[in-house]
Amino acid sequence: MPPFKTTYRVSWVDTDAAQVVHFSNYFRIFEKTEEEMYTQLGLSFNEIRRKYNFWLPRVETFCRFKAPAKFGDILEVSLTIEEIMDKAVKYGFTIINKISEQMVAEGYVVIVVADKKLGHAVSIPKELAEKLETYKKT
Amino acid sequence: MPPFKTTYRVSWVDTDAAQVVHFSNYFRIFEKTEEEMYTQLGLSFNEIRRKYNFWLPRVETFCRFKAPAKFGDILEVSLTIEEIMDKAVKYGFTIINKISEQMVAEGYVVIVVADKKLGHAVSIPKELAEKLETYKKT
Amino acid sequence: MPPFKTTYRVSWVDTDAAQVVHFSNYFRIFEKTEEEMYTQLGLSFNEIRRKYNFWLPRVETFCRFKAPAKFGDILEVSLTIEEIMDKAVKYGFTIINKISEQMVAEGYVVIVVADKKLGHAVSIPKELAEKLETYKKT
Amino acid sequence: MPPFKTTYRVSWVDTDAAQVVHFSNYFRIFEKTEEEMYTQLGLSFNEIRRKYNFWLPRVETFCRFKAPAKFGDILEVSLTIEEIMDKAVKYGFTIINKISEQMVAEGYVVIVVADKKLGHAVSIPKELAEKLETYKKT
């Protein structure tokens, strides 16, 4: 399947004194993309939280920074479901500068599906796993 | 009474592409100072929340930016209790660059004391009002 | 003239432990809206900086918080040019929750047009003032 | 050598709607710790930038989140120099909750030493490498 794609315009507040996007903000761009994907799949974070009483805490993340992005740059963010485990999901991300076609950053985030009441990770509901198949890496 | 004072060292992430502290971050510095004041008064945000089941939502804020602050600058932040109303408190802030002695920013924040269960503002408990007198403007 | 309008979806990272948008983030939403307005006017921040060698530092800002916004909320942000002074511009902002139609926040930001080389405020170029008339309060 | 250690108090703005520190903020805490280490070594970021005309861009980072941290928690952050390469340095970080003694997060950041004028990575100056030996993993 092709990945979920969205675009992100770099704001002034995303930059730092090196006049490039601060590295911590790439993780925020990853998460915004994830939020948009769930909304597009018709199962938003809010619905997951209300319906299943789940959090989706992050347990591990990695990013390689390949080229700087500057204020006003238009970034194309791609999200692929790299792996659906029993209680966890691994998202893969790539960020490309839409003007230069240069790779800006690539990384991953592993989340677990945590039941708020139980306070620990639980098996991913079938409905959620099926939705995530939409953007599964092949 | 003299104001509550603390220092804040400007981090890289606080800056933007103009190589100065992003204006939104002064409000974060204000709030960090408020948190330290409550801790120093022996009645932290957490204790207020647990004991009284209160939030302290902000209802109004203002800031005038007088001079830029740069990465590594040491800022002296002063907090004065400008006014204690029935259900609200007005904090006044000034931020001075400790090296240049220049005024960097000055502003205020008005908070209300909100009961989480009732969902609206309530009268400030006597204990809290008395603590805040410590840094009351005279 | 009608104001410049854009929408903003509240992200998880915008929220705090009160499960609402942190007050400092409204100033970031104001600035993102300003950036979009300049882009829409065909004179982006980047073009202003390159063409005129200007910064647009903020000198004063105010916000009144009327109702909380939560994760996933769609906000409608309106920007009006309240005043064009010789060397400064006052933007007015309102943020409305698109679902509830409730006013979330309203405020203003005053910027100056600063010449990077001279290091001080200068008169607003005619081209810029004319563009800003597009969203001038009447 | 023992690692460089500092403490960090979790602020309200660091938290998100799950009432825990947002994962992106751990990278900011890592960087603040790095800044303090350089200051303590008598060679601040600012001195490095002025003396050598260097940036220290991040090229890779990883973090594993082991337990949530909440508002008001006091975190102990340890920084070890894991590897000094010709043009790069790998920092290792651990964050421990000082009350519960629980491990909160552990990760690493790889930076390169980049000459601003040349626009690419250069060999680490002897003075800098020697300073970093202070906290070298043994």
Coordinates of C-alpha atoms in Angstrom, one line a residue:
Chain A
M1 CA 0.0 0.0 0.0
P2 CA 1.2 3.5 -0.5
P3 CA 1.9 5.4 2.7
F4 CA -0.4 8.1 4.2
K5 CA 0.9 11.5 3.1
T6 CA 0.3 15.0 4.3
T7 CA 2.1 18.3 4.0
Y8 CA 3.5 20.6 6.7
R9 CA 4.6 24.2 6.3
V10 CA 7.4 25.2 8.6
S11 CA 6.4 28.0 10.9
W12 CA 8.7 30.6 12.5
V13 CA 8.2 29.0 15.9
D14 CA 9.5 25.7 14.6
T15 CA 12.9 27.2 13.9
D16 CA 15.8 27.9 16.3
A17 CA 18.8 30.2 16.3
A18 CA 20.5 28.1 13.6
Q19 CA 17.6 29.2 11.4
V20 CA 16.4 25.6 10.9
V21 CA 13.7 23.4 12.3
H22 CA 14.6 22.4 15.9
F23 CA 15.2 18.6 15.9
S24 CA 12.6 18.0 18.7
N25 CA 9.9 19.4 16.3
Y26 CA 10.3 16.6 13.9
F27 CA 8.7 14.3 16.5
R28 CA 5.8 16.8 16.8
I29 CA 5.4 16.7 13.0
F30 CA 5.4 12.9 13.2
E31 CA 2.7 13.0 15.7
K32 CA 0.5 15.5 13.8
T33 CA 0.8 13.2 10.8
E34 CA -0.3 10.2 12.9
E35 CA -3.3 12.3 14.2
E36 CA -4.3 13.2 10.6
M37 CA -4.0 9.5 9.5
Y38 CA -6.4 8.3 12.3
T39 CA -8.8 11.1 11.4
Q40 CA -8.6 10.1 7.7
L41 CA -9.1 6.4 8.7
G42 CA -12.4 7.5 10.4
L43 CA -11.1 6.6 13.8
S44 CA -9.7 9.6 15.5
F45 CA -7.6 9.6 18.7
N46 CA -10.7 11.0 20.4
E47 CA -12.8 8.1 19.2
I48 CA -10.2 5.5 20.2
R49 CA -10.0 7.1 23.6
R50 CA -13.8 7.3 24.1
K51 CA -14.7 3.9 22.5
Y52 CA -12.0 1.8 24.0
N53 CA -10.7 3.9 26.9
F54 CA -7.2 3.7 25.5
W55 CA -4.1 5.9 25.5
L56 CA -1.5 5.4 22.8
P57 CA 1.7 6.1 24.7
R58 CA 5.0 6.2 22.8
V59 CA 7.6 3.6 24.0
E60 CA 10.4 4.2 21.5
T61 CA 11.4 6.6 18.8
F62 CA 14.3 7.3 16.5
C63 CA 15.1 9.9 13.9
R64 CA 17.9 10.6 11.5
F65 CA 18.2 14.2 10.4
K66 CA 19.5 14.3 6.8
A67 CA 19.1 17.9 5.8
P68 CA 17.9 21.1 7.5
A69 CA 14.4 22.6 6.8
K70 CA 13.9 26.3 7.0
F71 CA 11.0 28.7 7.7
G72 CA 8.4 28.5 5.0
D73 CA 9.5 25.2 3.6
I74 CA 6.8 22.8 2.5
L75 CA 7.5 19.3 3.8
E76 CA 5.8 16.2 2.6
V77 CA 5.5 13.7 5.5
S78 CA 4.8 10.0 4.7
L79 CA 3.7 7.5 7.3
T80 CA 3.9 3.8 6.8
I81 CA 2.6 1.1 9.2
E82 CA 5.8 -0.8 9.5
E83 CA 4.6 -3.5 11.9
I84 CA 1.4 -4.4 13.8
M85 CA 2.3 -6.4 16.9
D86 CA -0.1 -7.9 19.4
K87 CA 0.0 -4.8 21.7
A88 CA 2.1 -2.3 19.8
V89 CA 2.4 -0.6 16.4
K90 CA 5.5 0.7 14.7
Y91 CA 5.1 3.7 12.4
G92 CA 7.8 4.7 9.9
F93 CA 8.1 8.3 8.8
T94 CA 9.9 10.1 6.0
I95 CA 10.0 13.9 5.6
I96 CA 10.9 15.3 2.2
N97 CA 11.3 18.9 1.2
K98 CA 8.8 19.4 -1.5
I99 CA 10.8 22.1 -3.4
S100 CA 14.2 20.5 -3.4
E101 CA 12.9 16.9 -3.2
Q102 CA 15.7 16.4 -0.6
M103 CA 15.1 13.9 2.3
V104 CA 15.0 16.0 5.5
A105 CA 14.4 13.3 8.1
E106 CA 13.4 9.7 8.5
G107 CA 12.5 7.8 11.6
Y108 CA 10.1 5.6 13.5
V109 CA 7.8 5.7 16.5
V110 CA 6.6 2.6 18.4
I111 CA 3.4 3.0 20.4
V112 CA 1.5 0.6 22.6
V113 CA -2.2 0.4 23.1
A114 CA -2.8 1.0 26.8
D115 CA -6.0 0.5 28.7
K116 CA -6.5 3.5 31.0
K117 CA -8.3 1.6 33.7
L118 CA -6.0 -1.4 33.7
G119 CA -3.0 0.8 33.4
H120 CA -1.1 -1.5 31.0
A121 CA -0.8 -2.5 27.4
V122 CA -3.6 -4.7 25.9
S123 CA -4.1 -6.4 22.6
I124 CA -5.0 -4.2 19.7
P125 CA -8.7 -4.3 18.9
K126 CA -9.5 -6.0 15.5
E127 CA -11.2 -2.8 14.2
L128 CA -8.0 -0.7 14.8
A129 CA -5.6 -3.3 13.4
E130 CA -7.8 -3.6 10.2
K131 CA -7.8 0.2 9.8
L132 CA -4.0 0.3 10.1
E133 CA -3.6 -2.3 7.4
T134 CA -4.6 0.5 5.0
Y135 CA -1.1 2.0 5.2
K136 CA 0.8 -1.3 5.9
K137 CA 4.2 -1.6 4.4
T138 CA 4.3 -4.4 1.8
Chain B
M1 CA 7.0 43.2 50.0
P2 CA 9.8 42.4 47.5
P3 CA 8.7 40.3 44.6
F4 CA 9.5 36.6 44.2
K5 CA 12.6 36.2 42.1
T6 CA 14.1 33.4 40.1
T7 CA 16.6 33.1 37.2
Y8 CA 16.1 31.5 33.8
R9 CA 18.9 30.5 31.4
V10 CA 17.8 30.8 27.8
S11 CA 18.1 27.4 26.0
W12 CA 18.6 26.8 22.3
V13 CA 15.1 25.6 21.9
D14 CA 13.7 28.9 23.3
T15 CA 15.1 30.8 20.3
D16 CA 13.8 31.2 16.8
A17 CA 15.3 32.1 13.4
A18 CA 15.8 35.7 14.5
Q19 CA 18.2 34.2 17.0
V20 CA 16.2 35.6 19.9
V21 CA 13.7 34.1 22.4
H22 CA 10.4 33.5 20.6
F23 CA 7.7 35.8 22.1
S24 CA 5.4 32.9 23.1
N25 CA 8.2 31.5 25.3
Y26 CA 8.0 34.5 27.7
F27 CA 4.6 33.3 28.8
R28 CA 6.1 29.9 29.5
I29 CA 8.8 31.6 31.5
F30 CA 6.1 33.5 33.4
E31 CA 4.4 30.2 34.2
K32 CA 7.5 28.4 35.3
T33 CA 8.2 31.3 37.7
E34 CA 4.6 31.0 39.1
E35 CA 5.2 27.3 39.6
E36 CA 8.4 28.0 41.5
M37 CA 6.7 30.6 43.7
Y38 CA 4.0 28.2 44.7
T39 CA 6.6 25.5 45.5
Q40 CA 8.6 28.1 47.6
L41 CA 5.4 29.1 49.4
G42 CA 4.9 25.5 50.4
L43 CA 1.7 25.0 48.4
S44 CA 2.6 23.6 45.0
F45 CA 0.2 23.4 42.1
N46 CA -0.1 19.7 42.8
E47 CA -1.1 20.3 46.4
I48 CA -3.6 22.9 45.4
R49 CA -5.1 20.5 42.9
R50 CA -5.2 17.6 45.3
K51 CA -6.3 19.5 48.4
Y52 CA -8.9 21.7 46.8
N53 CA -9.6 20.0 43.5
F54 CA -8.8 23.2 41.7
W55 CA -7.4 24.2 38.4
L56 CA -5.8 27.6 38.0
P57 CA -6.8 28.5 34.4
R58 CA -5.5 31.7 32.8
V59 CA -8.1 34.2 31.7
E60 CA -6.1 37.1 30.5
T61 CA -2.5 37.9 29.7
F62 CA -0.4 40.7 28.4
C63 CA 3.3 41.2 27.6
R64 CA 5.4 44.1 26.3
F65 CA 8.7 43.0 24.7
K66 CA 11.4 45.6 25.4
A67 CA 14.6 44.0 24.2
P68 CA 15.5 40.6 22.7
A69 CA 17.1 37.9 24.8
K70 CA 19.5 35.5 23.2
F71 CA 20.7 31.9 23.7
G72 CA 22.7 31.6 27.0
D73 CA 21.4 34.8 28.5
I74 CA 20.6 34.7 32.2
L75 CA 17.3 36.3 32.9
E76 CA 16.0 37.5 36.2
V77 CA 12.3 37.0 36.5
S78 CA 10.3 38.9 39.2
L79 CA 6.8 38.0 40.1
T80 CA 4.6 40.4 42.2
I81 CA 1.0 39.6 43.3
E82 CA -0.6 42.7 41.8
E83 CA -4.2 42.0 43.0
I84 CA -6.0 39.3 44.9
M85 CA -9.7 39.4 43.9
D86 CA -12.5 37.2 45.2
K87 CA -12.0 34.5 42.6
A88 CA -9.0 35.7 40.6
V89 CA -5.4 36.7 41.1
K90 CA -3.3 39.1 38.9
Y91 CA 0.4 38.4 38.7
G92 CA 2.8 41.0 37.4
F93 CA 6.1 39.9 35.8
T94 CA 9.3 41.6 34.8
I95 CA 12.2 40.0 33.1
I96 CA 15.6 41.6 33.2
N97 CA 18.8 40.5 31.5
K98 CA 21.2 39.9 34.3
I99 CA 24.3 40.8 32.3
S100 CA 23.1 44.0 30.6
E101 CA 20.6 44.9 33.4
Q102 CA 18.2 45.7 30.4
M103 CA 14.5 45.2 30.8
V104 CA 13.6 42.3 28.4
A105 CA 9.8 41.9 29.0
E106 CA 7.1 42.9 31.4
G107 CA 3.6 41.7 31.6
Y108 CA 0.8 40.2 33.6
V109 CA -1.3 37.1 33.9
V110 CA -4.8 36.9 35.5
I111 CA -5.8 33.4 36.7
V112 CA -9.1 32.2 38.3
V113 CA -9.5 29.6 40.9
A114 CA -11.7 27.0 39.3
D115 CA -13.4 24.0 41.0
K116 CA -12.9 21.0 38.8
K117 CA -16.2 19.4 39.8
L118 CA -18.3 22.5 39.7
G119 CA -16.6 23.6 36.5
H120 CA -16.6 27.3 37.4
A121 CA -14.6 29.9 39.4
V122 CA -14.9 29.9 43.2
S123 CA -13.7 32.1 46.0
I124 CA -10.0 31.8 46.8
P125 CA -9.5 29.8 49.9
K126 CA -8.1 31.8 52.9
E127 CA -5.0 29.7 53.1
L128 CA -4.1 30.4 49.5
A129 CA -4.8 34.2 49.7
E130 CA -2.7 34.4 52.8
K131 CA 0.2 32.7 51.1
L132 CA 0.0 35.0 48.1
E133 CA 0.2 38.1 50.4
T134 CA 3.9 37.2 50.8
Y135 CA 4.6 38.7 47.4
K136 CA 1.8 41.3 47.4
K137 CA 2.6 44.6 45.7
T138 CA 2.6 47.4 48.3
Chain C
M1 CA -13.2 44.2 4.7
P2 CA -13.8 40.8 6.1
P3 CA -10.9 39.4 8.1
F4 CA -8.4 36.8 6.9
K5 CA -9.6 33.4 8.1
T6 CA -8.0 30.1 8.5
T7 CA -8.6 26.9 10.5
Y8 CA -6.4 25.1 13.0
R9 CA -6.9 21.6 14.3
V10 CA -5.7 21.2 17.9
S11 CA -2.9 18.6 18.2
W12 CA -2.1 16.5 21.2
V13 CA 1.1 18.4 21.8
D14 CA -0.9 21.7 22.1
T15 CA -2.6 20.4 25.2
D16 CA -1.5 20.3 28.8
A17 CA -2.4 18.3 31.9
A18 CA -5.7 20.2 32.2
Q19 CA -6.5 18.5 28.8
V20 CA -6.9 21.9 27.1
V21 CA -4.7 24.0 24.8
H22 CA -1.9 25.6 26.8
F23 CA -2.4 29.3 26.9
S24 CA 1.0 30.0 25.4
N25 CA 0.0 28.1 22.3
Y26 CA -2.7 30.6 21.3
F27 CA 0.1 33.1 20.6
R28 CA 1.7 30.4 18.3
I29 CA -1.7 30.0 16.6
F30 CA -1.9 33.8 16.1
E31 CA 1.5 33.8 14.5
K32 CA 0.8 30.8 12.2
T33 CA -2.3 32.7 11.0
E34 CA -0.2 35.8 10.4
E35 CA 2.2 33.7 8.3
E36 CA -0.6 32.3 6.2
M37 CA -2.0 35.7 5.7
Y38 CA 1.3 37.1 4.3
T39 CA 1.6 34.0 2.1
Q40 CA -2.0 34.5 0.8
L41 CA -1.2 38.2 0.2
G42 CA 1.7 37.1 -2.1
L43 CA 4.3 38.6 0.2
S44 CA 5.6 35.9 2.6
F45 CA 7.8 36.6 5.6
N46 CA 10.7 35.2 3.6
E47 CA 10.1 37.6 0.8
I48 CA 9.8 40.5 3.2
R49 CA 13.0 39.5 4.8
R50 CA 14.9 39.0 1.5
K51 CA 13.5 42.0 -0.3
Y52 CA 13.6 44.6 2.5
N53 CA 16.1 43.0 4.9
F54 CA 13.4 43.3 7.7
W55 CA 12.5 41.5 10.8
L56 CA 8.9 41.8 12.1
P57 CA 9.5 41.7 15.9
R58 CA 6.6 41.6 18.2
V59 CA 6.5 44.5 20.7
E60 CA 3.2 43.9 22.6
T61 CA 0.6 41.2 22.8
F62 CA -2.6 40.5 24.7
C63 CA -5.0 37.6 24.9
R64 CA -8.2 36.9 26.8
F65 CA -9.1 33.2 27.1
K66 CA -12.8 32.8 27.0
A67 CA -13.3 29.0 26.8
P68 CA -11.0 26.0 26.7
A69 CA -10.2 24.2 23.4
K70 CA -9.5 20.5 23.5
F71 CA -7.5 17.9 21.4
G72 CA -9.1 17.5 18.0
D73 CA -11.1 20.7 18.1
I74 CA -11.3 22.7 14.9
L75 CA -10.7 26.3 15.5
E76 CA -11.5 29.2 13.2
V77 CA -8.9 31.9 13.5
S78 CA -9.7 35.4 12.2
L79 CA -7.1 38.1 11.7
T80 CA -8.0 41.7 11.2
I81 CA -5.5 44.6 10.6
E82 CA -6.6 46.8 13.4
E83 CA -4.2 49.7 12.8
I84 CA -1.4 50.5 10.4
M85 CA 1.0 53.0 12.0
D86 CA 4.1 54.5 10.6
K87 CA 6.5 51.8 11.8
A88 CA 4.1 49.3 13.4
V89 CA 1.0 47.2 12.7
K90 CA -1.6 46.0 15.1
Y91 CA -3.2 42.7 14.3
G92 CA -6.5 41.6 16.0
F93 CA -7.3 38.0 16.4
T94 CA -10.4 35.9 17.4
I95 CA -10.5 32.2 17.7
I96 CA -13.8 30.4 17.5
N97 CA -14.6 26.7 18.1
K98 CA -16.1 25.6 14.8
I99 CA -18.3 23.0 16.4
S100 CA -19.7 24.9 19.3
E101 CA -19.4 28.3 17.7
Q102 CA -18.1 29.4 21.1
M103 CA -15.4 32.2 21.3
V104 CA -12.2 30.5 22.6
A105 CA -9.8 33.5 22.6
E106 CA -9.4 37.0 21.4
G107 CA -6.3 39.1 21.4
Y108 CA -3.9 41.4 19.6
V109 CA -0.3 41.5 18.6
V110 CA 1.7 44.7 17.7
I111 CA 4.7 44.2 15.5
V112 CA 7.2 46.7 14.3
V113 CA 9.0 46.7 11.0
A114 CA 12.7 46.5 11.9
D115 CA 15.7 47.0 9.5
K116 CA 18.2 44.2 10.3
K117 CA 21.2 46.3 9.3
L118 CA 20.1 49.6 11.0
G119 CA 18.9 47.6 14.0
H120 CA 15.8 49.7 14.6
A121 CA 12.2 50.3 13.4
V122 CA 11.7 52.0 10.1
S123 CA 8.6 53.2 8.1
I124 CA 6.5 50.5 6.6
P125 CA 7.1 50.2 2.8
K126 CA 4.1 51.3 0.7
E127 CA 3.8 47.9 -0.9
L128 CA 3.4 46.2 2.5
A129 CA 1.0 48.8 3.8
E130 CA -1.1 48.4 0.7
K131 CA -1.2 44.6 1.0
L132 CA -2.3 44.9 4.6
E133 CA -5.2 47.2 3.7
T134 CA -6.8 44.0 2.3
Y135 CA -7.8 42.9 5.8
K136 CA -8.1 46.4 7.4
K137 CA -10.8 46.8 10.0
T138 CA -13.4 49.2 8.8
Chain D
M1 CA 34.3 8.8 34.7
P2 CA 30.9 9.5 36.3
P3 CA 28.4 11.1 34.0
F4 CA 27.4 14.8 34.0
K5 CA 24.3 15.1 36.2
T6 CA 21.6 17.8 36.5
T7 CA 18.0 17.9 37.7
Y8 CA 15.0 19.1 35.9
R9 CA 11.6 19.9 37.4
V10 CA 8.7 19.1 35.2
S11 CA 6.6 22.2 34.3
W12 CA 2.9 22.4 33.4
V13 CA 3.8 23.2 29.8
D14 CA 5.8 20.0 29.5
T15 CA 2.7 17.9 30.0
D16 CA 0.0 16.9 27.6
A17 CA -3.6 15.7 27.9
A18 CA -2.4 12.3 29.1
Q19 CA -1.1 14.3 32.1
V20 CA 2.4 13.2 31.5
V21 CA 5.5 14.8 29.8
H22 CA 5.0 14.9 26.0
F23 CA 7.6 12.5 24.4
S24 CA 9.1 15.3 22.3
N25 CA 10.1 17.2 25.4
Y26 CA 12.5 14.5 26.5
F27 CA 14.7 15.6 23.6
R28 CA 14.5 19.2 24.8
I29 CA 15.5 18.0 28.3
F30 CA 18.5 16.1 26.7
E31 CA 19.6 19.3 24.9
K32 CA 19.2 21.5 28.0
T33 CA 21.5 19.0 29.9
E34 CA 24.0 19.2 27.1
E35 CA 24.0 23.0 27.3
E36 CA 24.6 22.8 31.0
M37 CA 27.4 20.4 30.5
Y38 CA 29.3 22.6 28.1
T39 CA 28.8 25.6 30.4
Q40 CA 30.1 23.5 33.3
L41 CA 33.1 22.5 31.2
G42 CA 33.9 26.1 30.6
L43 CA 33.2 26.0 26.9
S44 CA 29.6 27.1 26.3
F45 CA 27.7 26.7 23.0
N46 CA 28.2 30.4 22.5
E47 CA 32.0 30.2 23.0
I48 CA 32.2 27.2 20.6
R49 CA 30.2 29.2 18.0
R50 CA 32.2 32.4 18.5
K51 CA 35.7 30.8 18.7
Y52 CA 35.4 28.2 16.0
N53 CA 32.4 29.4 14.0
F54 CA 30.7 26.0 14.5
W55 CA 27.2 24.7 14.7
L56 CA 26.6 21.4 16.5
P57 CA 23.7 20.0 14.4
R58 CA 22.1 16.8 15.5
V59 CA 22.2 13.9 13.0
E60 CA 20.6 11.1 14.8
T61 CA 18.6 10.5 18.0
F62 CA 16.8 7.8 19.8
C63 CA 14.8 7.5 23.0
R64 CA 13.1 4.7 24.9
F65 CA 10.3 5.8 27.2
K66 CA 10.1 3.5 30.2
A67 CA 7.7 5.3 32.6
P68 CA 5.7 8.5 32.5
A69 CA 6.8 11.7 34.3
K70 CA 4.2 14.1 35.7
F71 CA 4.0 17.7 36.5
G72 CA 6.2 18.6 39.5
D73 CA 8.3 15.5 39.2
I74 CA 12.0 16.1 39.8
L75 CA 14.1 14.3 37.2
E76 CA 17.7 13.4 37.4
V77 CA 19.3 13.6 34.0
S78 CA 22.7 11.9 33.4
L79 CA 24.8 12.6 30.3
T80 CA 27.7 10.3 29.3
I81 CA 30.0 10.9 26.3
E82 CA 29.5 7.5 24.7
E83 CA 31.8 8.0 21.7
I84 CA 34.1 10.8 20.3
M85 CA 34.5 10.2 16.6
D86 CA 36.6 12.3 14.2
K87 CA 33.7 14.7 13.3
A88 CA 30.9 13.5 15.6
V89 CA 30.1 12.9 19.2
K90 CA 27.6 10.5 20.7
Y91 CA 25.9 11.5 23.9
G92 CA 24.1 8.9 26.1
F93 CA 21.3 10.1 28.4
T94 CA 19.3 8.5 31.2
I95 CA 16.5 10.2 33.1
I96 CA 15.5 8.9 36.5
N97 CA 12.6 10.1 38.6
K98 CA 14.3 11.3 41.8
I99 CA 11.4 10.3 44.1
S100 CA 10.5 6.9 42.8
E101 CA 14.1 6.1 41.5
Q102 CA 12.3 4.7 38.5
M103 CA 13.9 5.0 35.0
V104 CA 11.8 7.4 33.0
A105 CA 13.7 7.5 29.7
E106 CA 17.0 6.6 28.1
G107 CA 18.4 7.5 24.8
Y108 CA 21.2 9.0 22.7
V109 CA 22.0 11.9 20.4
V110 CA 24.7 12.1 17.8
I111 CA 25.9 15.5 16.8
V112 CA 28.5 16.6 14.3
V113 CA 30.8 19.6 14.4
A114 CA 29.9 21.7 11.4
D115 CA 31.8 24.7 10.1
K116 CA 29.3 27.4 9.4
K117 CA 31.4 28.9 6.5
L118 CA 32.4 25.6 4.9
G119 CA 28.9 24.3 5.5
H120 CA 30.0 20.8 6.3
A121 CA 31.3 18.6 9.2
V122 CA 35.0 19.1 10.3
S123 CA 37.3 17.3 12.7
I124 CA 36.6 18.1 16.3
P125 CA 39.1 20.6 17.7
K126 CA 41.6 19.0 20.3
E127 CA 40.4 21.5 23.0
L128 CA 36.8 20.3 22.6
A129 CA 37.6 16.6 22.5
E130 CA 39.7 17.0 25.6
K131 CA 36.9 18.7 27.5
L132 CA 34.5 16.0 26.5
E133 CA 36.8 13.3 27.9
T134 CA 35.7 14.5 31.3
Y135 CA 32.4 12.6 31.0
K136 CA 33.6 9.8 28.7
K137 CA 32.1 6.4 29.3
T138 CA 34.7 4.0 30.5

